[in-house]
Amino acid sequence: MSDTQSRDDASQNMDESVTEQTHFGFKQVDKSQKASLVANVFDSVAAKYDVMNDLMSFGVHRLWKRYTIDCAGVRAGHRVLDIAGGTGDLTAKFSRLVGPTGSVTLADINLSMLKVGRDKLRDQGLVSNIDYVQADAEALPFPDNSFDVVTMAFGLRNVTEKQNALNSIYRVLKPGGRLLVLEFSKPASEHLSKIYDMYSFHILPRMGQMVASDAESYRYLAESIRMHPDQETLKGMFEQAGFEQCDYSNLTGGIVALHRGYKF
């Protein structure tokens, strides 16, 4: 074997090694490990998830979700898929909107979160038109053209291959259907960004330790936000998946953004 060929083989092996890496917060990990690492985070935080959401956002997450619901255009008879539906905040409202002739599927890759959401919604008397499915957003286990509306609130940043998830969502949407992704994003001003960084990396982990006895999971959540694509990049990913009329709205100064796209 020549020296040139040896160098080429070594370079190829190095490239393959790099492609198998992804981020888990600020850490680099094997792609095959990320799903289980994220699962450990949500297994840890599931029981205190709703309480921490209220504390972390000072209750503003409810307004972000309300805006998402208002923009979804869900009506009676619709079939809705709520991916990474967690403890069911969006599913609960959609269940009432679609009524007895429609259905809502709460899907989450994490079984602990799915169980918390199911128990919470059943305690509210929401039973008849909700299904619960443990599912990976990258490979949704539903037929083509199944849903009128798909939502994903604060879940996309935890997906290993985000483009695969968007492609999968496009497949299961009906023609004329829409996708709404509510996710943390990039603050619009440098001043707000500095304040947000201070809060995220100094206060949030301490809050997680005090309330959920878990600082590390909330440190990961803060890091995962910084690694998520910014508004324009995510819009481009929507378009790459085939969505049309793609746009986004910045909420709370861009700390959160709601992305929308249609399948025609």
PDB file of C-alpha atoms in Angstrom:
ATOM      1  CA  MET A   1       0.000   0.000   0.000  1.00  0.00           C
ATOM      2  CA  SER A   2       1.405   3.410  -0.986  1.00  0.00           C
ATOM      3  CA  ASP A   3       1.875   6.288   1.442  1.00  0.00           C
ATOM      4  CA  THR A   4      -0.653   8.303  -0.562  1.00  0.00           C
ATOM      5  CA  GLN A   5      -3.291   5.587  -0.305  1.00  0.00           C
ATOM      6  CA  SER A   6      -2.603   5.217   3.440  1.00  0.00           C
ATOM      7  CA  ARG A   7      -3.138   8.938   3.937  1.00  0.00           C
ATOM      8  CA  ASP A   8      -6.350   8.832   1.865  1.00  0.00           C
ATOM      9  CA  ASP A   9      -7.668   5.899   3.906  1.00  0.00           C
ATOM     10  CA  ALA A  10      -6.811   7.641   7.171  1.00  0.00           C
ATOM     11  CA  SER A  11      -8.522  10.812   5.960  1.00  0.00           C
ATOM     12  CA  GLN A  12     -11.636   8.851   4.976  1.00  0.00           C
ATOM     13  CA  ASN A  13     -11.734   7.118   8.355  1.00  0.00           C
ATOM     14  CA  MET A  14     -11.382  10.490  10.086  1.00  0.00           C
ATOM     15  CA  ASP A  15     -14.238  11.935   8.013  1.00  0.00           C
ATOM     16  CA  GLU A  16     -16.454   8.958   8.853  1.00  0.00           C
ATOM     17  CA  SER A  17     -15.631   9.391  12.539  1.00  0.00           C
ATOM     18  CA  VAL A  18     -16.607  13.066  12.391  1.00  0.00           C
ATOM     19  CA  THR A  19     -19.919  12.336  10.669  1.00  0.00           C
ATOM     20  CA  GLU A  20     -20.830   9.948  13.475  1.00  0.00           C
ATOM     21  CA  GLN A  21     -20.558  12.697  16.086  1.00  0.00           C
ATOM     22  CA  THR A  22     -23.299  15.073  17.193  1.00  0.00           C
ATOM     23  CA  HIS A  23     -23.846  17.518  20.016  1.00  0.00           C
ATOM     24  CA  PHE A  24     -25.424  16.807  23.377  1.00  0.00           C
ATOM     25  CA  GLY A  25     -25.553  20.290  24.770  1.00  0.00           C
ATOM     26  CA  PHE A  26     -22.004  21.575  24.295  1.00  0.00           C
ATOM     27  CA  LYS A  27     -20.511  18.068  24.388  1.00  0.00           C
ATOM     28  CA  GLN A  28     -19.687  15.959  21.350  1.00  0.00           C
ATOM     29  CA  VAL A  29     -21.079  12.429  21.558  1.00  0.00           C
ATOM     30  CA  ASP A  30     -21.643   9.513  19.209  1.00  0.00           C
ATOM     31  CA  LYS A  31     -24.891   9.905  17.297  1.00  0.00           C
ATOM     32  CA  SER A  32     -25.957   6.487  18.495  1.00  0.00           C
ATOM     33  CA  GLN A  33     -25.740   7.672  22.114  1.00  0.00           C
ATOM     34  CA  LYS A  34     -27.687  10.936  21.914  1.00  0.00           C
ATOM     35  CA  ALA A  35     -31.210   9.505  22.076  1.00  0.00           C
ATOM     36  CA  SER A  36     -30.477   7.584  25.260  1.00  0.00           C
ATOM     37  CA  LEU A  37     -28.729  10.605  26.832  1.00  0.00           C
ATOM     38  CA  VAL A  38     -31.727  12.819  26.074  1.00  0.00           C
ATOM     39  CA  ALA A  39     -34.012  10.087  27.422  1.00  0.00           C
ATOM     40  CA  ASN A  40     -32.103  10.143  30.707  1.00  0.00           C
ATOM     41  CA  VAL A  41     -32.653  13.895  30.961  1.00  0.00           C
ATOM     42  CA  PHE A  42     -36.409  13.629  30.516  1.00  0.00           C
ATOM     43  CA  ASP A  43     -36.704  10.565  32.737  1.00  0.00           C
ATOM     44  CA  SER A  44     -35.146  12.746  35.416  1.00  0.00           C
ATOM     45  CA  VAL A  45     -37.282  15.861  34.883  1.00  0.00           C
ATOM     46  CA  ALA A  46     -40.659  14.330  33.954  1.00  0.00           C
ATOM     47  CA  ALA A  47     -42.220  14.459  37.425  1.00  0.00           C
ATOM     48  CA  LYS A  48     -41.356  18.150  37.891  1.00  0.00           C
ATOM     49  CA  TYR A  49     -41.677  19.187  34.257  1.00  0.00           C
ATOM     50  CA  ASP A  50     -44.793  21.362  34.560  1.00  0.00           C
ATOM     51  CA  VAL A  51     -43.633  23.034  37.777  1.00  0.00           C
ATOM     52  CA  MET A  52     -40.236  23.840  36.279  1.00  0.00           C
ATOM     53  CA  ASN A  53     -41.787  25.195  33.070  1.00  0.00           C
ATOM     54  CA  ASP A  54     -43.794  27.687  35.096  1.00  0.00           C
ATOM     55  CA  LEU A  55     -40.787  28.663  37.199  1.00  0.00           C
ATOM     56  CA  MET A  56     -38.281  28.869  34.347  1.00  0.00           C
ATOM     57  CA  SER A  57     -40.488  31.011  32.106  1.00  0.00           C
ATOM     58  CA  PHE A  58     -42.349  32.870  34.870  1.00  0.00           C
ATOM     59  CA  GLY A  59     -45.493  31.348  33.363  1.00  0.00           C
ATOM     60  CA  VAL A  60     -44.918  32.895  29.928  1.00  0.00           C
ATOM     61  CA  HIS A  61     -44.703  29.432  28.298  1.00  0.00           C
ATOM     62  CA  ARG A  62     -48.491  29.316  28.589  1.00  0.00           C
ATOM     63  CA  LEU A  63     -48.775  32.423  26.391  1.00  0.00           C
ATOM     64  CA  TRP A  64     -46.349  30.965  23.843  1.00  0.00           C
ATOM     65  CA  LYS A  65     -48.416  27.792  23.664  1.00  0.00           C
ATOM     66  CA  ARG A  66     -51.671  29.746  23.458  1.00  0.00           C
ATOM     67  CA  TYR A  67     -50.292  31.670  20.482  1.00  0.00           C
ATOM     68  CA  THR A  68     -49.300  28.379  18.825  1.00  0.00           C
ATOM     69  CA  ILE A  69     -52.792  26.973  19.325  1.00  0.00           C
ATOM     70  CA  ASP A  70     -54.366  30.140  17.917  1.00  0.00           C
ATOM     71  CA  CYS A  71     -52.127  29.932  14.822  1.00  0.00           C
ATOM     72  CA  ALA A  72     -52.790  26.224  14.266  1.00  0.00           C
ATOM     73  CA  GLY A  73     -56.291  26.714  12.881  1.00  0.00           C
ATOM     74  CA  VAL A  74     -57.484  23.450  14.378  1.00  0.00           C
ATOM     75  CA  ARG A  75     -61.223  22.892  14.077  1.00  0.00           C
ATOM     76  CA  ALA A  76     -63.853  20.202  14.591  1.00  0.00           C
ATOM     77  CA  GLY A  77     -63.109  16.924  12.837  1.00  0.00           C
ATOM     78  CA  HIS A  78     -59.389  17.550  12.363  1.00  0.00           C
ATOM     79  CA  ARG A  79     -56.734  14.921  12.997  1.00  0.00           C
ATOM     80  CA  VAL A  80     -53.878  16.476  14.954  1.00  0.00           C
ATOM     81  CA  LEU A  81     -50.443  15.108  15.829  1.00  0.00           C
ATOM     82  CA  ASP A  82     -48.698  16.685  18.827  1.00  0.00           C
ATOM     83  CA  ILE A  83     -45.070  15.497  18.628  1.00  0.00           C
ATOM     84  CA  ALA A  84     -42.936  15.696  21.767  1.00  0.00           C
ATOM     85  CA  GLY A  85     -46.277  16.455  23.385  1.00  0.00           C
ATOM     86  CA  GLY A  86     -44.847  15.828  26.834  1.00  0.00           C
ATOM     87  CA  THR A  87     -47.346  16.591  29.564  1.00  0.00           C
ATOM     88  CA  GLY A  88     -50.089  17.446  27.106  1.00  0.00           C
ATOM     89  CA  ASP A  89     -50.624  21.219  27.273  1.00  0.00           C
ATOM     90  CA  LEU A  90     -51.323  21.532  23.535  1.00  0.00           C
ATOM     91  CA  THR A  91     -53.082  18.170  23.302  1.00  0.00           C
ATOM     92  CA  ALA A  92     -55.600  19.173  25.975  1.00  0.00           C
ATOM     93  CA  LYS A  93     -56.720  22.231  24.024  1.00  0.00           C
ATOM     94  CA  PHE A  94     -56.692  20.438  20.676  1.00  0.00           C
ATOM     95  CA  SER A  95     -58.837  17.653  22.128  1.00  0.00           C
ATOM     96  CA  ARG A  96     -61.570  20.172  22.884  1.00  0.00           C
ATOM     97  CA  LEU A  97     -61.226  21.900  19.505  1.00  0.00           C
ATOM     98  CA  VAL A  98     -61.453  18.779  17.315  1.00  0.00           C
ATOM     99  CA  GLY A  99     -64.416  17.431  19.279  1.00  0.00           C
ATOM    100  CA  PRO A 100     -65.887  13.925  19.028  1.00  0.00           C
ATOM    101  CA  THR A 101     -65.460  13.743  15.239  1.00  0.00           C
ATOM    102  CA  GLY A 102     -61.731  14.484  15.373  1.00  0.00           C
ATOM    103  CA  SER A 103     -58.706  12.994  17.104  1.00  0.00           C
ATOM    104  CA  VAL A 104     -55.431  14.047  18.677  1.00  0.00           C
ATOM    105  CA  THR A 105     -52.348  11.862  18.886  1.00  0.00           C
ATOM    106  CA  LEU A 106     -49.880  12.749  21.625  1.00  0.00           C
ATOM    107  CA  ALA A 107     -46.530  11.325  20.544  1.00  0.00           C
ATOM    108  CA  ASP A 108     -43.339  11.403  22.558  1.00  0.00           C
ATOM    109  CA  ILE A 109     -40.156   9.362  22.324  1.00  0.00           C
ATOM    110  CA  ASN A 110     -39.833   9.387  26.106  1.00  0.00           C
ATOM    111  CA  LEU A 111     -42.092   6.938  27.942  1.00  0.00           C
ATOM    112  CA  SER A 112     -41.824   8.783  31.268  1.00  0.00           C
ATOM    113  CA  MET A 113     -43.096  11.999  29.719  1.00  0.00           C
ATOM    114  CA  LEU A 114     -45.821  10.133  27.859  1.00  0.00           C
ATOM    115  CA  LYS A 115     -47.088   8.579  31.080  1.00  0.00           C
ATOM    116  CA  VAL A 116     -47.121  11.927  32.895  1.00  0.00           C
ATOM    117  CA  GLY A 117     -49.071  13.475  30.030  1.00  0.00           C
ATOM    118  CA  ARG A 118     -51.563  10.606  29.848  1.00  0.00           C
ATOM    119  CA  ASP A 119     -52.254  10.691  33.601  1.00  0.00           C
ATOM    120  CA  LYS A 120     -52.618  14.476  33.576  1.00  0.00           C
ATOM    121  CA  LEU A 121     -55.106  14.506  30.695  1.00  0.00           C
ATOM    122  CA  ARG A 122     -57.142  11.635  32.075  1.00  0.00           C
ATOM    123  CA  ASP A 123     -57.388  13.481  35.372  1.00  0.00           C
ATOM    124  CA  GLN A 124     -58.909  16.346  33.366  1.00  0.00           C
ATOM    125  CA  GLY A 125     -61.496  13.967  31.908  1.00  0.00           C
ATOM    126  CA  LEU A 126     -59.952  14.024  28.424  1.00  0.00           C
ATOM    127  CA  VAL A 127     -60.199  10.450  27.236  1.00  0.00           C
ATOM    128  CA  SER A 128     -62.334   9.743  24.201  1.00  0.00           C
ATOM    129  CA  ASN A 129     -60.450  11.369  21.303  1.00  0.00           C
ATOM    130  CA  ILE A 130     -56.779  11.170  22.404  1.00  0.00           C
ATOM    131  CA  ASP A 131     -54.277   8.475  21.470  1.00  0.00           C
ATOM    132  CA  TYR A 132     -50.836   8.060  23.037  1.00  0.00           C
ATOM    133  CA  VAL A 133     -47.930   6.785  20.942  1.00  0.00           C
ATOM    134  CA  GLN A 134     -44.278   6.387  21.864  1.00  0.00           C
ATOM    135  CA  ALA A 135     -42.612   7.525  18.667  1.00  0.00           C
ATOM    136  CA  ASP A 136     -39.352   8.845  17.265  1.00  0.00           C
ATOM    137  CA  ALA A 137     -39.891  12.098  15.348  1.00  0.00           C
ATOM    138  CA  GLU A 138     -37.270  10.997  12.814  1.00  0.00           C
ATOM    139  CA  ALA A 139     -39.306   7.941  11.804  1.00  0.00           C
ATOM    140  CA  LEU A 140     -42.963   8.552  12.617  1.00  0.00           C
ATOM    141  CA  PRO A 141     -44.989   5.300  12.644  1.00  0.00           C
ATOM    142  CA  PHE A 142     -47.992   6.702  10.770  1.00  0.00           C
ATOM    143  CA  PRO A 143     -49.222   6.326   7.173  1.00  0.00           C
ATOM    144  CA  ASP A 144     -48.618   9.030   4.587  1.00  0.00           C
ATOM    145  CA  ASN A 145     -51.094  11.934   4.537  1.00  0.00           C
ATOM    146  CA  SER A 146     -52.584  11.158   7.971  1.00  0.00           C
ATOM    147  CA  PHE A 147     -52.874  14.497   9.791  1.00  0.00           C
ATOM    148  CA  ASP A 148     -54.365  17.934   9.163  1.00  0.00           C
ATOM    149  CA  VAL A 149     -52.060  19.675  11.654  1.00  0.00           C
ATOM    150  CA  VAL A 150     -48.763  18.690  13.292  1.00  0.00           C
ATOM    151  CA  THR A 151     -47.292  20.608  16.212  1.00  0.00           C
ATOM    152  CA  MET A 152     -43.997  20.257  18.031  1.00  0.00           C
ATOM    153  CA  ALA A 153     -43.386  22.430  21.084  1.00  0.00           C
ATOM    154  CA  PHE A 154     -39.910  22.536  22.629  1.00  0.00           C
ATOM    155  CA  GLY A 155     -38.920  19.155  21.233  1.00  0.00           C
ATOM    156  CA  LEU A 156     -37.098  19.660  17.942  1.00  0.00           C
ATOM    157  CA  ARG A 157     -33.840  20.827  19.539  1.00  0.00           C
ATOM    158  CA  ASN A 158     -33.516  17.421  21.253  1.00  0.00           C
ATOM    159  CA  VAL A 159     -33.772  15.467  17.987  1.00  0.00           C
ATOM    160  CA  THR A 160     -30.492  14.068  16.672  1.00  0.00           C
ATOM    161  CA  GLU A 161     -31.230  14.546  12.955  1.00  0.00           C
ATOM    162  CA  LYS A 162     -33.626  17.481  12.772  1.00  0.00           C
ATOM    163  CA  GLN A 163     -33.913  17.399   8.988  1.00  0.00           C
ATOM    164  CA  ASN A 164     -35.013  13.763   9.146  1.00  0.00           C
ATOM    165  CA  ALA A 165     -37.737  14.755  11.600  1.00  0.00           C
ATOM    166  CA  LEU A 166     -39.003  17.541   9.334  1.00  0.00           C
ATOM    167  CA  ASN A 167     -38.997  15.149   6.371  1.00  0.00           C
ATOM    168  CA  SER A 168     -40.941  12.584   8.394  1.00  0.00           C
ATOM    169  CA  ILE A 169     -43.491  15.177   9.480  1.00  0.00           C
ATOM    170  CA  TYR A 170     -43.964  16.317   5.882  1.00  0.00           C
ATOM    171  CA  ARG A 171     -44.734  12.740   4.865  1.00  0.00           C
ATOM    172  CA  VAL A 172     -47.508  12.224   7.446  1.00  0.00           C
ATOM    173  CA  LEU A 173     -49.200  15.584   6.823  1.00  0.00           C
ATOM    174  CA  LYS A 174     -52.178  15.682   4.474  1.00  0.00           C
ATOM    175  CA  PRO A 175     -51.978  17.973   1.456  1.00  0.00           C
ATOM    176  CA  GLY A 176     -53.120  21.358   2.716  1.00  0.00           C
ATOM    177  CA  GLY A 177     -51.885  20.514   6.214  1.00  0.00           C
ATOM    178  CA  ARG A 178     -49.601  22.658   8.301  1.00  0.00           C
ATOM    179  CA  LEU A 179     -46.682  22.211  10.681  1.00  0.00           C
ATOM    180  CA  LEU A 180     -46.039  24.498  13.646  1.00  0.00           C
ATOM    181  CA  VAL A 181     -42.770  24.230  15.586  1.00  0.00           C
ATOM    182  CA  LEU A 182     -42.487  26.242  18.800  1.00  0.00           C
ATOM    183  CA  GLU A 183     -38.907  26.292  19.988  1.00  0.00           C
ATOM    184  CA  PHE A 184     -36.305  28.346  21.804  1.00  0.00           C
ATOM    185  CA  SER A 185     -34.341  30.433  19.342  1.00  0.00           C
ATOM    186  CA  LYS A 186     -31.887  33.334  19.050  1.00  0.00           C
ATOM    187  CA  PRO A 187     -32.717  36.602  20.877  1.00  0.00           C
ATOM    188  CA  ALA A 188     -33.063  39.530  18.511  1.00  0.00           C
ATOM    189  CA  SER A 189     -30.837  41.920  20.482  1.00  0.00           C
ATOM    190  CA  GLU A 190     -27.343  41.519  21.886  1.00  0.00           C
ATOM    191  CA  HIS A 191     -28.405  43.082  25.189  1.00  0.00           C
ATOM    192  CA  LEU A 192     -31.233  40.586  25.651  1.00  0.00           C
ATOM    193  CA  SER A 193     -28.917  37.751  24.636  1.00  0.00           C
ATOM    194  CA  LYS A 194     -26.453  38.621  27.416  1.00  0.00           C
ATOM    195  CA  ILE A 195     -29.193  38.748  30.033  1.00  0.00           C
ATOM    196  CA  TYR A 196     -30.610  35.470  28.763  1.00  0.00           C
ATOM    197  CA  ASP A 197     -27.187  33.781  28.899  1.00  0.00           C
ATOM    198  CA  MET A 198     -26.663  34.891  32.484  1.00  0.00           C
ATOM    199  CA  TYR A 199     -30.067  33.551  33.471  1.00  0.00           C
ATOM    200  CA  SER A 200     -29.679  30.269  31.559  1.00  0.00           C
ATOM    201  CA  PHE A 201     -26.226  29.285  32.769  1.00  0.00           C
ATOM    202  CA  HIS A 202     -26.185  30.681  36.300  1.00  0.00           C
ATOM    203  CA  ILE A 203     -29.757  30.700  37.599  1.00  0.00           C
ATOM    204  CA  LEU A 204     -31.488  27.906  35.707  1.00  0.00           C
ATOM    205  CA  PRO A 205     -29.224  25.035  36.874  1.00  0.00           C
ATOM    206  CA  ARG A 206     -29.550  26.208  40.486  1.00  0.00           C
ATOM    207  CA  MET A 207     -33.321  26.303  40.094  1.00  0.00           C
ATOM    208  CA  GLY A 208     -33.223  22.768  38.692  1.00  0.00           C
ATOM    209  CA  GLN A 209     -31.192  21.610  41.669  1.00  0.00           C
ATOM    210  CA  MET A 210     -33.531  23.210  44.196  1.00  0.00           C
ATOM    211  CA  VAL A 211     -36.821  22.066  42.640  1.00  0.00           C
ATOM    212  CA  ALA A 212     -35.982  18.871  40.764  1.00  0.00           C
ATOM    213  CA  SER A 213     -32.710  17.879  42.502  1.00  0.00           C
ATOM    214  CA  ASP A 214     -31.077  17.896  39.091  1.00  0.00           C
ATOM    215  CA  ALA A 215     -28.809  20.734  38.001  1.00  0.00           C
ATOM    216  CA  GLU A 216     -27.140  18.820  35.162  1.00  0.00           C
ATOM    217  CA  SER A 217     -30.335  18.177  33.184  1.00  0.00           C
ATOM    218  CA  TYR A 218     -31.191  21.856  33.221  1.00  0.00           C
ATOM    219  CA  ARG A 219     -27.645  22.777  32.288  1.00  0.00           C
ATOM    220  CA  TYR A 220     -28.072  20.485  29.272  1.00  0.00           C
ATOM    221  CA  LEU A 221     -31.388  22.128  28.397  1.00  0.00           C
ATOM    222  CA  ALA A 222     -29.725  25.561  28.408  1.00  0.00           C
ATOM    223  CA  GLU A 223     -26.866  24.282  26.245  1.00  0.00           C
ATOM    224  CA  SER A 224     -29.213  22.525  23.813  1.00  0.00           C
ATOM    225  CA  ILE A 225     -30.961  25.835  23.152  1.00  0.00           C
ATOM    226  CA  ARG A 226     -27.658  27.441  22.097  1.00  0.00           C
ATOM    227  CA  MET A 227     -26.945  24.561  19.711  1.00  0.00           C
ATOM    228  CA  HIS A 228     -30.349  24.763  18.008  1.00  0.00           C
ATOM    229  CA  PRO A 229     -30.521  26.360  14.532  1.00  0.00           C
ATOM    230  CA  ASP A 230     -31.410  30.043  14.475  1.00  0.00           C
ATOM    231  CA  GLN A 231     -34.629  31.344  12.945  1.00  0.00           C
ATOM    232  CA  GLU A 232     -33.487  31.689   9.347  1.00  0.00           C
ATOM    233  CA  THR A 233     -31.597  28.383   9.360  1.00  0.00           C
ATOM    234  CA  LEU A 234     -34.637  26.495  10.625  1.00  0.00           C
ATOM    235  CA  LYS A 235     -36.837  28.204   8.051  1.00  0.00           C
ATOM    236  CA  GLY A 236     -34.463  26.911   5.378  1.00  0.00           C
ATOM    237  CA  MET A 237     -34.732  23.408   6.804  1.00  0.00           C
ATOM    238  CA  PHE A 238     -38.529  23.626   6.548  1.00  0.00           C
ATOM    239  CA  GLU A 239     -38.174  24.561   2.884  1.00  0.00           C
ATOM    240  CA  GLN A 240     -35.693  21.751   2.276  1.00  0.00           C
ATOM    241  CA  ALA A 241     -38.263  19.262   3.608  1.00  0.00           C
ATOM    242  CA  GLY A 242     -40.773  20.524   1.035  1.00  0.00           C
ATOM    243  CA  PHE A 243     -42.841  22.938   3.102  1.00  0.00           C
ATOM    244  CA  GLU A 244     -44.161  26.093   1.438  1.00  0.00           C
ATOM    245  CA  GLN A 245     -45.215  29.526   2.677  1.00  0.00           C
ATOM    246  CA  CYS A 246     -42.709  29.102   5.509  1.00  0.00           C
ATOM    247  CA  ASP A 247     -42.428  31.874   8.039  1.00  0.00           C
ATOM    248  CA  TYR A 248     -41.786  32.471  11.717  1.00  0.00           C
ATOM    249  CA  SER A 249     -42.793  34.818  14.518  1.00  0.00           C
ATOM    250  CA  ASN A 250     -40.363  35.882  17.221  1.00  0.00           C
ATOM    251  CA  LEU A 251     -41.849  35.754  20.705  1.00  0.00           C
ATOM    252  CA  THR A 252     -40.406  37.480  23.779  1.00  0.00           C
ATOM    253  CA  GLY A 253     -37.711  39.162  21.741  1.00  0.00           C
ATOM    254  CA  GLY A 254     -36.708  36.027  19.852  1.00  0.00           C
ATOM    255  CA  ILE A 255     -36.046  33.907  22.941  1.00  0.00           C
ATOM    256  CA  VAL A 256     -38.729  31.702  21.417  1.00  0.00           C
ATOM    257  CA  ALA A 257     -39.880  31.478  17.787  1.00  0.00           C
ATOM    258  CA  LEU A 258     -42.905  29.857  16.195  1.00  0.00           C
ATOM    259  CA  HIS A 259     -42.109  28.429  12.741  1.00  0.00           C
ATOM    260  CA  ARG A 260     -44.894  27.548  10.311  1.00  0.00           C
ATOM    261  CA  GLY A 261     -45.018  25.721   7.003  1.00  0.00           C
ATOM    262  CA  TYR A 262     -47.632  24.166   4.719  1.00  0.00           C
ATOM    263  CA  LYS A 263     -47.760  21.017   2.620  1.00  0.00           C
ATOM    264  CA  PHE A 264     -49.468  21.579  -0.722  1.00  0.00           C
TER     265      PHE A 264
END
